[in-house]
mmCIF file with all atom_site columns, C-alpha atoms in Angstrom:
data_model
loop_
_atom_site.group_PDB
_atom_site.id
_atom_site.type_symbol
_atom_site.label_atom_id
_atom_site.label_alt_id
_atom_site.label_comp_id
_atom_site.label_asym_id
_atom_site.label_entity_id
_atom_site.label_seq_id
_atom_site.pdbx_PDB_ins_code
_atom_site.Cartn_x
_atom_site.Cartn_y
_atom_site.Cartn_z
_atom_site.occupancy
_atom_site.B_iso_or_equiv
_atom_site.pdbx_formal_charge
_atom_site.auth_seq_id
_atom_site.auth_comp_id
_atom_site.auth_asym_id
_atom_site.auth_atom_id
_atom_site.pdbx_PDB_model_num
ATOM 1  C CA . UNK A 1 1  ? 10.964 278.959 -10.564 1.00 90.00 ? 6  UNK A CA 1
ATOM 2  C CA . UNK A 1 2  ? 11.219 281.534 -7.587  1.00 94.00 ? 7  UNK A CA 1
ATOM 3  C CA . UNK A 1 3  ? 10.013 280.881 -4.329  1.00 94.00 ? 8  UNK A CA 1
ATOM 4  C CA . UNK A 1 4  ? 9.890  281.991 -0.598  1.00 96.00 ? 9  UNK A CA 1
ATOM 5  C CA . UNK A 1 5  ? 9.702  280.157 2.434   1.00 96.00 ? 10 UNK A CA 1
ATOM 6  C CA . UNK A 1 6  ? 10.329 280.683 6.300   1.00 98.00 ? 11 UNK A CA 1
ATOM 7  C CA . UNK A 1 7  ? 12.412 278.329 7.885   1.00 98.00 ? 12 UNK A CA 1
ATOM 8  C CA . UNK A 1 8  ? 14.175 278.110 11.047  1.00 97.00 ? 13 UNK A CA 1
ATOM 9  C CA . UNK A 1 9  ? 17.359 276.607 12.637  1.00 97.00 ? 14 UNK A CA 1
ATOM 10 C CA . UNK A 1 10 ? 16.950 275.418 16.091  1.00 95.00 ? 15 UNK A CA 1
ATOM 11 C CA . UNK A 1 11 ? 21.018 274.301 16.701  1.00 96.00 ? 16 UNK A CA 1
ATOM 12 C CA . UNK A 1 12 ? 24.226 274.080 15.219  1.00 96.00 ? 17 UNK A CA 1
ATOM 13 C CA . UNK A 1 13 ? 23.468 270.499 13.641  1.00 97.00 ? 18 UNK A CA 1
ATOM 14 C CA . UNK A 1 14 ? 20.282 272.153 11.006  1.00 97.00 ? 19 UNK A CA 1
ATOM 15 C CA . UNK A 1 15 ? 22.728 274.725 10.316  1.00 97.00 ? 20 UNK A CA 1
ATOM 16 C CA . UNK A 1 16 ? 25.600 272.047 9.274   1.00 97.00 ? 21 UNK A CA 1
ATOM 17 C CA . UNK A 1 17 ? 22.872 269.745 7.559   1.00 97.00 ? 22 UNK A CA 1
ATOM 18 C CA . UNK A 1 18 ? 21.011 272.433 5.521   1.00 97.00 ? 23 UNK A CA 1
ATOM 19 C CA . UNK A 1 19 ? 24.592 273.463 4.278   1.00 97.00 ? 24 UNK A CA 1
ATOM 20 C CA . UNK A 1 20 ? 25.582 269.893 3.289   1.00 96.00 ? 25 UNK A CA 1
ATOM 21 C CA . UNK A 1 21 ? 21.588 269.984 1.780   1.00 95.00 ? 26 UNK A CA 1
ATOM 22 C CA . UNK A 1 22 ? 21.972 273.381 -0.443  1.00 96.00 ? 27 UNK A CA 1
ATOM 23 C CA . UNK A 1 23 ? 25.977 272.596 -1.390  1.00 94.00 ? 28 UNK A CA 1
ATOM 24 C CA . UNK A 1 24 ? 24.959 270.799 -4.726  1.00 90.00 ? 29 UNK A CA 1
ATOM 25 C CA . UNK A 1 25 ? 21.647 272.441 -5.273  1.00 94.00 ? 30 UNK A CA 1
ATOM 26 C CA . UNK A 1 26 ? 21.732 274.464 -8.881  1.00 94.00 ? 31 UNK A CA 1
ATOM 27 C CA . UNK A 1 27 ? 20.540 278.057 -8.611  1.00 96.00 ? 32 UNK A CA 1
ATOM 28 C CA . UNK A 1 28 ? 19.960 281.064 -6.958  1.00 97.00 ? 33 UNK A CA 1
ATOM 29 C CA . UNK A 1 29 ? 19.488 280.627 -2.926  1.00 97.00 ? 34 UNK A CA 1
ATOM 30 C CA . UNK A 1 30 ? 19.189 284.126 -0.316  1.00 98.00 ? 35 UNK A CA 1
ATOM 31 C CA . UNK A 1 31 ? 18.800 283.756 3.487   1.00 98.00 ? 36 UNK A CA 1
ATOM 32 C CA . UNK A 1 32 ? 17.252 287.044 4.668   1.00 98.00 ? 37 UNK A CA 1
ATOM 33 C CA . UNK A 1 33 ? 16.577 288.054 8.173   1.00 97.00 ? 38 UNK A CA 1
ATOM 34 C CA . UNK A 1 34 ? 15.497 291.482 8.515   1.00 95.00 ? 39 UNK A CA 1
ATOM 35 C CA . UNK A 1 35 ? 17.612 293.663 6.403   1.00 96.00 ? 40 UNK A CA 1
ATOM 36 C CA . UNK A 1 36 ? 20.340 291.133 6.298   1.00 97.00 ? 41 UNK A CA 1
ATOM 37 C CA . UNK A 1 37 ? 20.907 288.930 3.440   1.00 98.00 ? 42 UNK A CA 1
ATOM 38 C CA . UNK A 1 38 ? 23.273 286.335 2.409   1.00 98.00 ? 43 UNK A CA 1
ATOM 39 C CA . UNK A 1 39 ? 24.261 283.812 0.406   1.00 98.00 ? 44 UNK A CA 1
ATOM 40 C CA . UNK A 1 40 ? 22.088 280.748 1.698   1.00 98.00 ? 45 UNK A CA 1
ATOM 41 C CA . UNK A 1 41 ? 24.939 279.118 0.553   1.00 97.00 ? 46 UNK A CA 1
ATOM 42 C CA . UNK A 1 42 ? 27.545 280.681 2.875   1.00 97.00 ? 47 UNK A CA 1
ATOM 43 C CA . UNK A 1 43 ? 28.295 279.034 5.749   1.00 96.00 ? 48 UNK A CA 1
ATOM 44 C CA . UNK A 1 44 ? 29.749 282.250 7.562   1.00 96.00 ? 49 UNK A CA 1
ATOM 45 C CA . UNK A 1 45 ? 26.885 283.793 6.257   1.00 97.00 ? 50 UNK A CA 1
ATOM 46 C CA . UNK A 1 46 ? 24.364 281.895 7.872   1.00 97.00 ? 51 UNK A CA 1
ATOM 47 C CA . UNK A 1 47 ? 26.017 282.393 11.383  1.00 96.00 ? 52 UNK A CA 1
ATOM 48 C CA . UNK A 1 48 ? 25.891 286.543 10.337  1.00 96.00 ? 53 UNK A CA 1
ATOM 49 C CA . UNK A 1 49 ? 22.028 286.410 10.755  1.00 97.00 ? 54 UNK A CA 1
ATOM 50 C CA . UNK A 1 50 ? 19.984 286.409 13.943  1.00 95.00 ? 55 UNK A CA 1
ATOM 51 C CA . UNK A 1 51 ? 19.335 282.963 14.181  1.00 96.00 ? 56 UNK A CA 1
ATOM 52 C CA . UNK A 1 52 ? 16.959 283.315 17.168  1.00 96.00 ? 57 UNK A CA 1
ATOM 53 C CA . UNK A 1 53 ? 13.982 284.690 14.730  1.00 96.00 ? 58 UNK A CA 1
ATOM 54 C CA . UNK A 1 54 ? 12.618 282.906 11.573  1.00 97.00 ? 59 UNK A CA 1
ATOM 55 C CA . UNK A 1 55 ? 14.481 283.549 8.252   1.00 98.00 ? 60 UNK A CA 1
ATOM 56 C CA . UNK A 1 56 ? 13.107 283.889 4.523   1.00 98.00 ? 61 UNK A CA 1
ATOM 57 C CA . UNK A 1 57 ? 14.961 281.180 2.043   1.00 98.00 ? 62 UNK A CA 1
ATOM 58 C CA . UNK A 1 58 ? 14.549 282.941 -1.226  1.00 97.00 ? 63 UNK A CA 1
ATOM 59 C CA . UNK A 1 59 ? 15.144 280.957 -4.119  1.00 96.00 ? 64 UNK A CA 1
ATOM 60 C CA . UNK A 1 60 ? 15.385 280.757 -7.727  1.00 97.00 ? 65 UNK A CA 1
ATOM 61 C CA . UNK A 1 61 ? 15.497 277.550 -9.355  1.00 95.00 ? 66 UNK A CA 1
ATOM 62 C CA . UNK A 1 62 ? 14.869 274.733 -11.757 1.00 92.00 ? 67 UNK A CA 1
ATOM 63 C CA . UNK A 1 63 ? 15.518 272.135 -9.085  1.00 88.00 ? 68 UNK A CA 1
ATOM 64 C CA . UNK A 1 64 ? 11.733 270.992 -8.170  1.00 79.00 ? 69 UNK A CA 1
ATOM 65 C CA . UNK A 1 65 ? 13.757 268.360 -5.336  1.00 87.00 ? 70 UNK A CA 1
ATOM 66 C CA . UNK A 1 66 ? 14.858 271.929 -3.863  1.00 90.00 ? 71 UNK A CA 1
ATOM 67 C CA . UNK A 1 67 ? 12.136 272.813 -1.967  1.00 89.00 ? 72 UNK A CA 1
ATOM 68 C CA . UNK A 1 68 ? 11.133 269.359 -0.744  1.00 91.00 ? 73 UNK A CA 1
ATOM 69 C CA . UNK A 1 69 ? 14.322 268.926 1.249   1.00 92.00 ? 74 UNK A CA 1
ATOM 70 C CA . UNK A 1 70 ? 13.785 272.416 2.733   1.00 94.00 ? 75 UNK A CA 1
ATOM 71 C CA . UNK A 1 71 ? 9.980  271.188 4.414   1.00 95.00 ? 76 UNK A CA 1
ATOM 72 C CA . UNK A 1 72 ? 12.668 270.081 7.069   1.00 94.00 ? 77 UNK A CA 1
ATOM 73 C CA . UNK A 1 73 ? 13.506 273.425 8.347   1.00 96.00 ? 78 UNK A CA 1
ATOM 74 C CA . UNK A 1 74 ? 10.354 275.220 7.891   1.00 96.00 ? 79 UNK A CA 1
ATOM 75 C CA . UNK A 1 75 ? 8.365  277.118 10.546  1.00 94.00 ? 80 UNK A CA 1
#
């Protein structure tokens, strides 16, 4: 299944959290901000993007659980 959805990190603790989150998660997972993308999965990544604005979590996967756990960071 492939699916988009804004979210948002407001500190340093939803970044660390949404890594721990998406660590064990099977498939495909992009954070895109602008231009930019990276591996969701990344945690250097994540800090590459402008964190002030919304992101796009692109994702392709089988894991239905997925995209319940990411309601948490959504705008």
């Amino acid at each position: 299944m492939r699916k988009s959805m804004s979210i948002q990190f407001r500190d340093y603790d939803m970044i660390e959290r949404f890594s721990k989150d998406i660590a064990n998660m099977k498939g495909e997972f992009d954070l895109v901000s602008g231009r930019k993308v990276v591996d969701a999965k990344s945690f250097l990544g994540i800090f590459s993007l402008d964190l002030s604005a919304p992101l796009t979590l692109n994702a392709v996967t089988d894991d239905d659980q997925a995209f319940t756990v990411f309601q948490r960071y959504a705008v």
